[in-house]
Amino acid sequence: QGHGTHVCGSIAGHSEAPGGVNYNGVAKDAQLALTDLTGSNGHIVNTINMNSDYYQHAYDAGARIHSDSWGYSAKNYMVMTYQVDEFAAANPLFLPMFAVGNYGSTTSK
């Protein structure tokens, strides 16, 4: 019921209310595969390896577009960033997408 739920609705929401076409997501007939990255403390838990531990799970579930909408404060090309690129290069039909600006002004420069 937070940000991820909102993003899923924006992507694949389907309204059955009369006249609800205005409330459909951009891909209202899409199917969603969900992975919860929230730990018991409410913070995001990093995966061991974005390739085999995270994206492969989504790919095996049938996902070809992956919404990664979480805040990330690093401004450098990190190991996790490399792993995202590596998986996308090895799987050209898979598109990981990231929301820009989730951390506000801390990553704007």
Coordinates of C-alpha atoms in Angstrom, one line a residue:
Q1 CA 0.0 0.0 0.0
G2 CA 3.0 2.3 -0.5
H3 CA 5.0 3.5 -3.4
G4 CA 5.5 0.1 -5.1
T5 CA 1.7 -0.4 -5.1
H6 CA 1.2 3.0 -6.7
V7 CA 3.8 2.2 -9.4
C8 CA 2.2 -1.2 -10.1
G9 CA -1.2 0.6 -10.5
S10 CA 0.3 3.1 -12.9
I11 CA 1.8 0.3 -14.9
A12 CA -0.9 -2.4 -15.0
G13 CA -3.9 -1.0 -13.2
H14 CA -7.3 -2.0 -14.6
S15 CA -10.4 -0.2 -13.5
E16 CA -13.8 -1.9 -13.9
A17 CA -15.7 1.0 -12.6
P18 CA -18.2 2.6 -15.1
G19 CA -16.2 5.1 -17.1
G20 CA -13.1 3.9 -15.3
V21 CA -11.0 3.9 -18.5
N22 CA -9.3 7.1 -17.1
Y23 CA -8.0 5.0 -14.2
N24 CA -6.3 2.3 -16.2
G25 CA -2.5 1.9 -16.1
V26 CA -0.5 2.3 -19.2
A27 CA -0.5 -1.5 -19.8
K28 CA -3.8 -2.5 -18.2
D29 CA -3.6 -6.0 -19.5
A30 CA -0.1 -6.7 -18.3
Q31 CA 0.6 -9.3 -15.7
L32 CA 2.7 -8.5 -12.7
A33 CA 5.4 -10.6 -10.9
L34 CA 6.2 -9.1 -7.5
T35 CA 9.3 -9.3 -5.4
D36 CA 9.3 -7.7 -1.9
L37 CA 12.7 -6.3 -1.0
T38 CA 11.7 -4.9 2.4
G39 CA 13.4 -6.4 5.4
S40 CA 11.8 -6.7 8.9
N41 CA 13.0 -3.2 9.7
G42 CA 11.1 -1.7 6.8
H43 CA 14.3 -0.9 4.8
I44 CA 15.3 -2.3 1.4
V45 CA 17.5 -5.4 1.7
N46 CA 20.1 -5.6 -1.0
T47 CA 20.3 -8.8 -2.9
I48 CA 23.5 -10.8 -3.1
N49 CA 23.6 -10.6 -6.9
M50 CA 21.2 -8.6 -9.1
N51 CA 21.8 -11.1 -11.9
S52 CA 21.2 -14.5 -10.5
D53 CA 19.5 -13.6 -7.3
Y54 CA 17.0 -10.9 -8.4
Y55 CA 16.5 -10.4 -12.1
Q56 CA 16.7 -14.1 -12.9
H57 CA 13.8 -14.8 -10.5
A58 CA 11.7 -12.2 -12.4
Y59 CA 12.8 -13.4 -15.8
D60 CA 11.9 -17.0 -14.9
A61 CA 8.4 -15.8 -13.7
G62 CA 7.9 -14.3 -17.2
A63 CA 8.8 -10.7 -16.7
R64 CA 10.4 -8.8 -19.6
I65 CA 10.0 -5.3 -18.2
H66 CA 11.1 -4.8 -14.7
S67 CA 10.2 -1.7 -12.6
D68 CA 12.9 -0.9 -10.1
S69 CA 11.4 2.1 -8.3
W70 CA 13.5 2.6 -5.1
G71 CA 15.7 5.4 -3.9
Y72 CA 19.4 5.0 -4.4
S73 CA 21.8 7.7 -3.2
A74 CA 25.0 6.5 -4.9
K75 CA 26.3 8.7 -7.8
N76 CA 28.9 6.3 -8.9
Y77 CA 28.9 3.2 -11.1
M78 CA 28.8 0.5 -8.5
V79 CA 28.9 -3.3 -8.5
M80 CA 25.1 -3.4 -8.3
T81 CA 24.9 -1.1 -11.4
Y82 CA 27.3 -3.3 -13.3
Q83 CA 25.2 -6.4 -12.4
V84 CA 22.0 -4.7 -13.8
D85 CA 23.8 -3.8 -17.0
E86 CA 25.3 -7.3 -17.3
F87 CA 21.9 -9.0 -17.0
A88 CA 20.3 -6.6 -19.5
A89 CA 23.1 -7.2 -22.0
A90 CA 22.9 -11.0 -21.6
N91 CA 19.0 -10.9 -21.9
P92 CA 18.2 -8.4 -24.6
L93 CA 14.4 -9.0 -24.3
F94 CA 14.5 -7.9 -20.6
L95 CA 14.3 -4.2 -19.8
P96 CA 15.1 -3.1 -16.2
M97 CA 13.7 0.4 -15.7
F98 CA 14.5 2.8 -12.8
A99 CA 12.6 5.8 -11.5
V100 CA 14.8 8.9 -11.5
G101 CA 14.6 11.3 -8.5
N102 CA 13.3 9.0 -5.8
Y103 CA 15.9 10.5 -3.5
G104 CA 15.0 14.1 -4.3
S105 CA 17.7 16.7 -4.5
T106 CA 20.4 14.5 -3.0
T107 CA 21.2 12.9 -6.3
S108 CA 20.4 15.7 -8.7
K109 CA 24.0 16.8 -9.3

